[in-house]
PDB file of C-alpha atoms in Angstrom:
ATOM      1  CA  MET A  68       7.031  17.849 -21.530  1.00  0.00           C
ATOM      2  CA  ALA A  69       3.866  16.002 -20.428  1.00  0.00           C
ATOM      3  CA  CYS A  70       1.974  13.956 -22.953  1.00  0.00           C
ATOM      4  CA  VAL A  71      -1.624  12.755 -22.918  1.00  0.00           C
ATOM      5  CA  VAL A  72      -1.802   8.999 -22.489  1.00  0.00           C
ATOM      6  CA  THR A  73      -4.587   7.142 -24.209  1.00  0.00           C
ATOM      7  CA  ALA A  74      -7.229   4.623 -23.155  1.00  0.00           C
ATOM      8  CA  PRO A  75      -9.957   2.501 -24.792  1.00  0.00           C
ATOM      9  CA  ALA A  76     -13.218   3.697 -26.217  1.00  0.00           C
ATOM     10  CA  GLY A  77     -16.496   2.836 -24.487  1.00  0.00           C
ATOM     11  CA  ALA A  78     -17.148   3.125 -20.791  1.00  0.00           C
ATOM     12  CA  TRP A  79     -13.534   3.961 -19.991  1.00  0.00           C
ATOM     13  CA  GLY A  80     -13.653   6.778 -22.548  1.00  0.00           C
ATOM     14  CA  GLN A  81     -16.187   8.494 -20.254  1.00  0.00           C
ATOM     15  CA  VAL A  82     -15.760   8.315 -16.462  1.00  0.00           C
ATOM     16  CA  ILE A  83     -13.858   5.655 -14.578  1.00  0.00           C
ATOM     17  CA  LYS A  84     -15.564   4.516 -11.371  1.00  0.00           C
ATOM     18  CA  ALA A  85     -14.093   2.313  -8.671  1.00  0.00           C
ATOM     19  CA  SER A  86     -16.990  -0.138  -8.926  1.00  0.00           C
ATOM     20  CA  VAL A  87     -16.613  -0.699 -12.677  1.00  0.00           C
ATOM     21  CA  PRO A  88     -13.977  -3.295 -13.678  1.00  0.00           C
ATOM     22  CA  PRO A  89     -11.918  -2.869 -16.839  1.00  0.00           C
ATOM     23  CA  SER A  90     -13.774  -4.080 -19.924  1.00  0.00           C
ATOM     24  CA  SER A  91     -12.694  -7.502 -21.039  1.00  0.00           C
ATOM     25  CA  ALA A  92     -12.960  -6.284 -24.617  1.00  0.00           C
ATOM     26  CA  MET A  93     -10.141  -3.759 -24.222  1.00  0.00           C
ATOM     27  CA  SER A  94      -6.714  -4.406 -25.532  1.00  0.00           C
ATOM     28  CA  ALA A  95      -3.350  -2.933 -24.666  1.00  0.00           C
ATOM     29  CA  ASN A  96      -3.194  -1.445 -28.161  1.00  0.00           C
ATOM     30  CA  ALA A  97      -6.517   0.328 -27.659  1.00  0.00           C
ATOM     31  CA  LEU A  98      -5.210   1.820 -24.428  1.00  0.00           C
ATOM     32  CA  ASP A  99      -2.426   3.412 -26.409  1.00  0.00           C
ATOM     33  CA  LYS A 100      -4.848   5.109 -28.818  1.00  0.00           C
ATOM     34  CA  ARG A 101      -7.302   6.936 -26.575  1.00  0.00           C
ATOM     35  CA  GLU A 102      -6.991   9.343 -23.676  1.00  0.00           C
ATOM     36  CA  ILE A 103      -7.157   7.948 -20.183  1.00  0.00           C
ATOM     37  CA  ARG A 104     -10.056   9.297 -18.168  1.00  0.00           C
ATOM     38  CA  ALA A 105     -10.187   9.460 -14.403  1.00  0.00           C
ATOM     39  CA  GLN A 106     -12.688  10.661 -11.836  1.00  0.00           C
ATOM     40  CA  LEU A 107     -12.070  12.451  -8.557  1.00  0.00           C
ATOM     41  CA  MET A 108     -13.277  10.327  -5.671  1.00  0.00           C
ATOM     42  CA  PRO A 109     -13.460  10.959  -1.912  1.00  0.00           C
ATOM     43  CA  ARG A 110     -10.951   9.135   0.265  1.00  0.00           C
ATOM     44  CA  ARG A 111     -13.791   7.635   2.320  1.00  0.00           C
ATOM     45  CA  TYR A 112     -17.544   7.604   1.834  1.00  0.00           C
ATOM     46  CA  THR A 113     -20.511   5.845   3.389  1.00  0.00           C
ATOM     47  CA  THR A 114     -24.275   5.876   3.763  1.00  0.00           C
ATOM     48  CA  LEU A 115     -25.574   6.411   7.287  1.00  0.00           C
ATOM     49  CA  ALA A 116     -28.737   4.425   8.047  1.00  0.00           C
ATOM     50  CA  ALA A 117     -31.208   4.327  10.934  1.00  0.00           C
ATOM     51  CA  GLU A 118     -30.669   1.542  13.460  1.00  0.00           C
ATOM     52  CA  ILE A 119     -34.140   1.952  14.981  1.00  0.00           C
ATOM     53  CA  GLY A 120     -37.603   2.854  13.741  1.00  0.00           C
ATOM     54  CA  ALA A 121     -38.328   6.416  14.898  1.00  0.00           C
ATOM     55  CA  LYS A 122     -39.229   9.943  13.830  1.00  0.00           C
ATOM     56  CA  VAL A 123     -36.374  12.178  12.706  1.00  0.00           C
ATOM     57  CA  LYS A 124     -36.219  15.061  15.185  1.00  0.00           C
ATOM     58  CA  GLN A 125     -33.003  16.811  14.168  1.00  0.00           C
ATOM     59  CA  LEU A 126     -30.855  17.117  11.048  1.00  0.00           C
ATOM     60  CA  PRO A 127     -28.266  19.677  12.194  1.00  0.00           C
ATOM     61  CA  VAL A 128     -26.113  19.485   9.055  1.00  0.00           C
ATOM     62  CA  VAL A 129     -27.631  20.333   5.680  1.00  0.00           C
ATOM     63  CA  GLU A 130     -26.668  18.896   2.303  1.00  0.00           C
ATOM     64  CA  GLY A 131     -23.266  20.149   1.184  1.00  0.00           C
ATOM     65  CA  ALA A 132     -22.272  21.337   4.669  1.00  0.00           C
ATOM     66  CA  ARG A 133     -19.056  20.351   6.393  1.00  0.00           C
ATOM     67  CA  PHE A 134     -18.812  18.536   9.714  1.00  0.00           C
ATOM     68  CA  LYS A 135     -16.152  17.168  12.030  1.00  0.00           C
ATOM     69  CA  ALA A 136     -15.709  13.652  13.351  1.00  0.00           C
ATOM     70  CA  GLY A 137     -18.004  13.183  16.343  1.00  0.00           C
ATOM     71  CA  ASP A 138     -20.505  15.882  15.319  1.00  0.00           C
ATOM     72  CA  LYS A 139     -24.175  14.976  15.648  1.00  0.00           C
ATOM     73  CA  LEU A 140     -25.664  14.423  12.192  1.00  0.00           C
ATOM     74  CA  VAL A 141     -29.088  12.933  12.997  1.00  0.00           C
ATOM     75  CA  GLY A 142     -31.277  12.978  16.103  1.00  0.00           C
ATOM     76  CA  PHE A 143     -34.410  10.861  16.608  1.00  0.00           C
ATOM     77  CA  ASP A 144     -37.474  11.361  18.793  1.00  0.00           C
ATOM     78  CA  CYS A 145     -36.943   8.683  21.437  1.00  0.00           C
ATOM     79  CA  ALA A 146     -39.487   9.749  24.074  1.00  0.00           C
ATOM     80  CA  LEU A 147     -41.044   6.263  24.043  1.00  0.00           C
ATOM     81  CA  GLN A 148     -37.689   4.544  24.473  1.00  0.00           C
ATOM     82  CA  GLN A 149     -36.822   6.905  27.334  1.00  0.00           C
ATOM     83  CA  THR A 150     -40.097   6.011  29.074  1.00  0.00           C
ATOM     84  CA  GLN A 151     -39.388   2.320  28.607  1.00  0.00           C
ATOM     85  CA  LEU A 152     -35.946   2.802  30.140  1.00  0.00           C
ATOM     86  CA  SER A 153     -37.426   4.575  33.168  1.00  0.00           C
ATOM     87  CA  LYS A 154     -39.880   1.701  33.611  1.00  0.00           C
ATOM     88  CA  ALA A 155     -37.074  -0.869  33.371  1.00  0.00           C
ATOM     89  CA  GLN A 156     -34.978   1.070  35.891  1.00  0.00           C
ATOM     90  CA  ALA A 157     -37.892   1.078  38.357  1.00  0.00           C
ATOM     91  CA  ALA A 158     -38.277  -2.686  37.911  1.00  0.00           C
ATOM     92  CA  GLN A 159     -34.543  -3.114  38.495  1.00  0.00           C
ATOM     93  CA  ASP A 160     -34.742  -1.072  41.698  1.00  0.00           C
ATOM     94  CA  ALA A 161     -37.608  -3.244  42.974  1.00  0.00           C
ATOM     95  CA  ALA A 162     -35.779  -6.466  42.075  1.00  0.00           C
ATOM     96  CA  ASP A 163     -32.634  -5.206  43.804  1.00  0.00           C
ATOM     97  CA  LYS A 164     -34.554  -4.478  47.022  1.00  0.00           C
ATOM     98  CA  THR A 165     -36.242  -7.897  46.936  1.00  0.00           C
ATOM     99  CA  TRP A 166     -32.925  -9.690  46.484  1.00  0.00           C
ATOM    100  CA  LYS A 167     -31.240  -7.753  49.302  1.00  0.00           C
ATOM    101  CA  ALA A 168     -34.186  -8.453  51.615  1.00  0.00           C
ATOM    102  CA  ASN A 169     -33.999 -12.158  50.791  1.00  0.00           C
ATOM    103  CA  GLN A 170     -30.258 -12.113  51.495  1.00  0.00           C
ATOM    104  CA  ARG A 171     -30.920 -10.775  54.990  1.00  0.00           C
ATOM    105  CA  LEU A 172     -33.642 -13.371  55.539  1.00  0.00           C
ATOM    106  CA  ALA A 173     -31.312 -16.107  54.297  1.00  0.00           C
ATOM    107  CA  ASP A 174     -28.782 -15.087  56.957  1.00  0.00           C
ATOM    108  CA  LEU A 175     -31.550 -15.759  59.496  1.00  0.00           C
ATOM    109  CA  ASN A 176     -32.565 -19.005  57.784  1.00  0.00           C
ATOM    110  CA  ALA A 177     -35.962 -17.416  57.158  1.00  0.00           C
ATOM    111  CA  VAL A 178     -36.077 -17.960  53.404  1.00  0.00           C
ATOM    112  CA  GLY A 179     -35.361 -20.928  51.187  1.00  0.00           C
ATOM    113  CA  LYS A 180     -32.411 -21.151  48.800  1.00  0.00           C
ATOM    114  CA  VAL A 181     -34.708 -21.464  45.780  1.00  0.00           C
ATOM    115  CA  GLU A 182     -36.515 -18.228  46.636  1.00  0.00           C
ATOM    116  CA  LEU A 183     -33.172 -16.482  47.123  1.00  0.00           C
ATOM    117  CA  ASP A 184     -31.886 -17.760  43.780  1.00  0.00           C
ATOM    118  CA  VAL A 185     -35.092 -16.714  42.017  1.00  0.00           C
ATOM    119  CA  SER A 186     -34.840 -13.174  43.396  1.00  0.00           C
ATOM    120  CA  GLN A 187     -31.230 -13.000  42.233  1.00  0.00           C
ATOM    121  CA  ALA A 188     -32.262 -14.174  38.754  1.00  0.00           C
ATOM    122  CA  GLU A 189     -35.045 -11.559  38.643  1.00  0.00           C
ATOM    123  CA  LEU A 190     -32.489  -8.876  39.453  1.00  0.00           C
ATOM    124  CA  ALA A 191     -30.218 -10.092  36.650  1.00  0.00           C
ATOM    125  CA  LYS A 192     -33.197 -10.032  34.261  1.00  0.00           C
ATOM    126  CA  ALA A 193     -34.087  -6.478  35.298  1.00  0.00           C
ATOM    127  CA  ARG A 194     -30.497  -5.337  34.786  1.00  0.00           C
ATOM    128  CA  ALA A 195     -30.474  -6.877  31.317  1.00  0.00           C
ATOM    129  CA  GLU A 196     -33.682  -4.991  30.456  1.00  0.00           C
ATOM    130  CA  VAL A 197     -32.106  -1.711  31.539  1.00  0.00           C
ATOM    131  CA  ALA A 198     -28.979  -2.432  29.498  1.00  0.00           C
ATOM    132  CA  SER A 199     -31.130  -3.266  26.461  1.00  0.00           C
ATOM    133  CA  TYR A 200     -33.002   0.047  26.587  1.00  0.00           C
ATOM    134  CA  MET A 201     -29.773   1.958  27.151  1.00  0.00           C
ATOM    135  CA  VAL A 202     -28.347   0.413  23.990  1.00  0.00           C
ATOM    136  CA  MET A 203     -31.512   1.391  22.121  1.00  0.00           C
ATOM    137  CA  LEU A 204     -31.269   4.962  23.401  1.00  0.00           C
ATOM    138  CA  SER A 205     -27.650   5.123  22.232  1.00  0.00           C
ATOM    139  CA  LYS A 206     -28.999   4.677  18.700  1.00  0.00           C
ATOM    140  CA  CYS A 207     -31.243   7.742  19.027  1.00  0.00           C
ATOM    141  CA  SER A 208     -28.523   9.946  17.581  1.00  0.00           C
ATOM    142  CA  ILE A 209     -25.948   9.373  14.861  1.00  0.00           C
ATOM    143  CA  THR A 210     -22.535  11.026  15.010  1.00  0.00           C
ATOM    144  CA  ALA A 211     -20.040  11.512  12.204  1.00  0.00           C
ATOM    145  CA  PRO A 212     -17.499   8.663  11.916  1.00  0.00           C
ATOM    146  CA  PHE A 213     -15.041  11.016  10.180  1.00  0.00           C
ATOM    147  CA  SER A 214     -14.724  14.652   9.135  1.00  0.00           C
ATOM    148  CA  GLY A 215     -16.177  15.556   5.757  1.00  0.00           C
ATOM    149  CA  ARG A 216     -19.300  16.790   3.970  1.00  0.00           C
ATOM    150  CA  VAL A 217     -22.905  15.709   3.485  1.00  0.00           C
ATOM    151  CA  ALA A 218     -23.206  14.563  -0.132  1.00  0.00           C
ATOM    152  CA  GLU A 219     -26.926  13.746  -0.052  1.00  0.00           C
ATOM    153  CA  GLN A 220     -29.717  14.129   2.491  1.00  0.00           C
ATOM    154  CA  LYS A 221     -32.242  11.349   1.934  1.00  0.00           C
ATOM    155  CA  VAL A 222     -34.806  12.226   4.651  1.00  0.00           C
ATOM    156  CA  ARG A 223     -36.341  15.309   6.266  1.00  0.00           C
ATOM    157  CA  GLU A 224     -37.102  16.368   9.831  1.00  0.00           C
ATOM    158  CA  GLN A 225     -40.357  14.952  11.266  1.00  0.00           C
ATOM    159  CA  GLN A 226     -40.196  12.036   8.821  1.00  0.00           C
ATOM    160  CA  PHE A 227     -40.651   8.556  10.315  1.00  0.00           C
ATOM    161  CA  VAL A 228     -37.969   6.115   9.221  1.00  0.00           C
ATOM    162  CA  GLN A 229     -37.574   2.375   9.545  1.00  0.00           C
ATOM    163  CA  ALA A 230     -34.547   0.518  10.866  1.00  0.00           C
ATOM    164  CA  GLY A 231     -32.044   0.146   8.043  1.00  0.00           C
ATOM    165  CA  GLN A 232     -33.399   3.083   6.023  1.00  0.00           C
ATOM    166  CA  PRO A 233     -30.651   5.259   4.447  1.00  0.00           C
ATOM    167  CA  LEU A 234     -30.481   8.778   5.891  1.00  0.00           C
ATOM    168  CA  LEU A 235     -27.350  10.563   4.664  1.00  0.00           C
ATOM    169  CA  ASP A 236     -24.547   9.985   2.183  1.00  0.00           C
ATOM    170  CA  ILE A 237     -21.335  11.442   3.590  1.00  0.00           C
ATOM    171  CA  ILE A 238     -17.848  11.770   2.128  1.00  0.00           C
ATOM    172  CA  ASP A 239     -14.353  12.498   3.394  1.00  0.00           C
ATOM    173  CA  ASP A 240     -12.873  14.877   0.840  1.00  0.00           C
ATOM    174  CA  SER A 241      -9.735  15.698   2.816  1.00  0.00           C
ATOM    175  CA  ALA A 242      -7.785  13.940   0.053  1.00  0.00           C
ATOM    176  CA  LEU A 243      -9.289  13.385  -3.381  1.00  0.00           C
ATOM    177  CA  GLU A 244      -8.305  10.189  -5.146  1.00  0.00           C
ATOM    178  CA  LEU A 245      -8.149   9.162  -8.795  1.00  0.00           C
ATOM    179  CA  GLU A 246      -8.681   5.731 -10.314  1.00  0.00           C
ATOM    180  CA  PHE A 247      -7.846   4.793 -13.887  1.00  0.00           C
ATOM    181  CA  ILE A 248      -6.412   1.966 -15.966  1.00  0.00           C
ATOM    182  CA  VAL A 249      -3.191   1.801 -17.937  1.00  0.00           C
ATOM    183  CA  PRO A 250      -1.439  -0.822 -20.084  1.00  0.00           C
ATOM    184  CA  SER A 251       0.225  -3.438 -17.910  1.00  0.00           C
ATOM    185  CA  LYS A 252       3.492  -2.979 -19.829  1.00  0.00           C
ATOM    186  CA  TRP A 253       3.809   0.395 -18.086  1.00  0.00           C
ATOM    187  CA  LEU A 254       4.589  -1.451 -14.858  1.00  0.00           C
ATOM    188  CA  VAL A 255       8.187  -1.545 -16.039  1.00  0.00           C
ATOM    189  CA  TRP A 256       8.507   2.159 -15.229  1.00  0.00           C
ATOM    190  CA  LEU A 257       5.292   3.213 -13.443  1.00  0.00           C
ATOM    191  CA  LYS A 258       5.734   2.843  -9.667  1.00  0.00           C
ATOM    192  CA  PRO A 259       4.013   3.999  -6.453  1.00  0.00           C
ATOM    193  CA  GLN A 260       4.758   7.644  -5.539  1.00  0.00           C
ATOM    194  CA  GLN A 261       5.434   8.483  -9.186  1.00  0.00           C
ATOM    195  CA  ARG A 262       4.172  11.981  -9.948  1.00  0.00           C
ATOM    196  CA  PHE A 263       2.076  13.085 -12.906  1.00  0.00           C
ATOM    197  CA  GLN A 264      -0.509  15.713 -13.854  1.00  0.00           C
ATOM    198  CA  VAL A 265      -4.274  15.500 -14.289  1.00  0.00           C
ATOM    199  CA  LEU A 266      -6.273  17.962 -16.385  1.00  0.00           C
ATOM    200  CA  ILE A 267      -9.716  18.486 -14.822  1.00  0.00           C
ATOM    201  CA  ASP A 268     -12.533  19.222 -17.264  1.00  0.00           C
ATOM    202  CA  GLU A 269     -14.627  21.378 -14.943  1.00  0.00           C
ATOM    203  CA  THR A 270     -11.829  23.809 -14.074  1.00  0.00           C
ATOM    204  CA  GLY A 271      -9.706  23.594 -17.220  1.00  0.00           C
ATOM    205  CA  LYS A 272      -6.601  23.421 -15.035  1.00  0.00           C
ATOM    206  CA  THR A 273      -3.937  20.810 -14.392  1.00  0.00           C
ATOM    207  CA  TYR A 274      -3.149  19.557 -10.906  1.00  0.00           C
ATOM    208  CA  PRO A 275      -0.291  17.521  -9.444  1.00  0.00           C
ATOM    209  CA  ALA A 276      -0.987  13.935  -8.491  1.00  0.00           C
ATOM    210  CA  LYS A 277       0.970  10.860  -7.522  1.00  0.00           C
ATOM    211  CA  VAL A 278       0.423   7.137  -7.819  1.00  0.00           C
ATOM    212  CA  GLN A 279      -0.738   5.691  -4.526  1.00  0.00           C
ATOM    213  CA  ARG A 280      -1.491   2.044  -5.235  1.00  0.00           C
ATOM    214  CA  ILE A 281      -1.132  -0.372  -8.130  1.00  0.00           C
ATOM    215  CA  GLY A 282      -3.833  -2.966  -8.708  1.00  0.00           C
ATOM    216  CA  ALA A 283      -3.353  -6.478  -7.382  1.00  0.00           C
ATOM    217  CA  ARG A 284      -3.709  -8.202 -10.741  1.00  0.00           C
ATOM    218  CA  VAL A 285      -3.404  -7.639 -14.477  1.00  0.00           C
ATOM    219  CA  ASP A 286      -6.393  -8.247 -16.712  1.00  0.00           C
ATOM    220  CA  PRO A 287      -4.985 -10.988 -18.990  1.00  0.00           C
ATOM    221  CA  VAL A 288      -7.410 -10.185 -21.826  1.00  0.00           C
ATOM    222  CA  SER A 289      -6.917  -6.425 -22.054  1.00  0.00           C
ATOM    223  CA  GLN A 290      -3.360  -6.505 -20.630  1.00  0.00           C
ATOM    224  CA  SER A 291      -4.271  -3.556 -18.433  1.00  0.00           C
ATOM    225  CA  ILE A 292      -4.133  -2.774 -14.717  1.00  0.00           C
ATOM    226  CA  LYS A 293      -5.981  -0.370 -12.427  1.00  0.00           C
ATOM    227  CA  LEU A 294      -4.103   2.373 -10.605  1.00  0.00           C
ATOM    228  CA  SER A 295      -5.139   4.500  -7.643  1.00  0.00           C
ATOM    229  CA  ALA A 296      -3.650   7.956  -7.232  1.00  0.00           C
ATOM    230  CA  VAL A 297      -4.176  10.997  -5.025  1.00  0.00           C
ATOM    231  CA  VAL A 298      -4.266  14.700  -5.836  1.00  0.00           C
ATOM    232  CA  ASP A 299      -1.080  16.091  -4.310  1.00  0.00           C
ATOM    233  CA  GLY A 300      -2.322  19.090  -2.332  1.00  0.00           C
ATOM    234  CA  ARG A 301      -5.509  20.904  -1.302  1.00  0.00           C
ATOM    235  CA  PHE A 302      -7.413  22.792  -3.980  1.00  0.00           C
ATOM    236  CA  GLN A 303     -10.688  24.356  -2.843  1.00  0.00           C
ATOM    237  CA  GLU A 304     -12.186  24.339  -6.344  1.00  0.00           C
ATOM    238  CA  LEU A 305     -11.906  20.549  -6.659  1.00  0.00           C
ATOM    239  CA  ILE A 306     -14.821  18.427  -5.502  1.00  0.00           C
ATOM    240  CA  ALA A 307     -15.630  14.740  -5.725  1.00  0.00           C
ATOM    241  CA  GLY A 308     -17.217  13.671  -8.996  1.00  0.00           C
ATOM    242  CA  MET A 309     -15.170  15.930 -11.255  1.00  0.00           C
ATOM    243  CA  SER A 310     -13.331  14.135 -14.042  1.00  0.00           C
ATOM    244  CA  GLY A 311     -10.448  14.705 -16.377  1.00  0.00           C
ATOM    245  CA  ARG A 312      -7.527  13.399 -18.400  1.00  0.00           C
ATOM    246  CA  VAL A 313      -4.446  11.747 -16.982  1.00  0.00           C
ATOM    247  CA  LEU A 314      -1.184  13.275 -18.226  1.00  0.00           C
ATOM    248  CA  VAL A 315       2.063  11.403 -17.741  1.00  0.00           C
ATOM    249  CA  THR A 316       5.667  11.674 -18.823  1.00  0.00           C
ATOM    250  CA  PRO A 317       6.874   8.277 -20.073  1.00  0.00           C
ATOM    251  CA  PRO A 318      10.583   7.564 -19.921  1.00  0.00           C
ATOM    252  CA  SER A 319      12.588   8.399 -23.032  1.00  0.00           C
ATOM    253  CA  GLY A 320      13.163   5.528 -25.405  1.00  0.00           C
ATOM    254  CA  PRO A 321      16.607   4.292 -26.388  1.00  0.00           C
TER     255      PRO A 321
END
């Protein structure tokens, strides 16, 4: 029969977040007297930002929508960059013709070595300009690095954005994870792959989960350690941000 395991009052009595370390004021005894709270977290998440300053032309995926890895998520108006590339390509073509003409003249000893070398350097410069604009144009659209959902849309179409400006928060919810802390003395019996249940507040239901990783160090003050777990299965009603209570079955005492 599963029992509710307890955790400390304070921040850990509310929602446990990956970025919040265990409170140094907690004690192992306090952990045994309050319920352990955990929050559902996406397996991966990131904020996509603009790499160039440009006007947003397309936002094909709306907030909350799903997408697949490689799908286009943002498109910028890069008409100016395209024009600059065309100009650089024309300059490269001219430099290429000049260098080839000088090569033929050099075969006839009709041009000096310095002039030939300069024309070759001009061609290399023109090629570098073309490559630079091609790299810039490659930043005119942003594709999804993984499959998932749009958690937050921070800009709108026709809005001008600066390089480095956040555009979208995206998450990979293919596997929802849990993070929580437990007394370090539980390490005697709590191991990776150990199964337990979690009662989610928003649904009022329990779900299977299993320990995925055990923290790298014990907090010597609170004598506690952070655990990472994963919900064992796909449940459409579960979404990132939900929270609940961790239920475990400790081993029977002697």
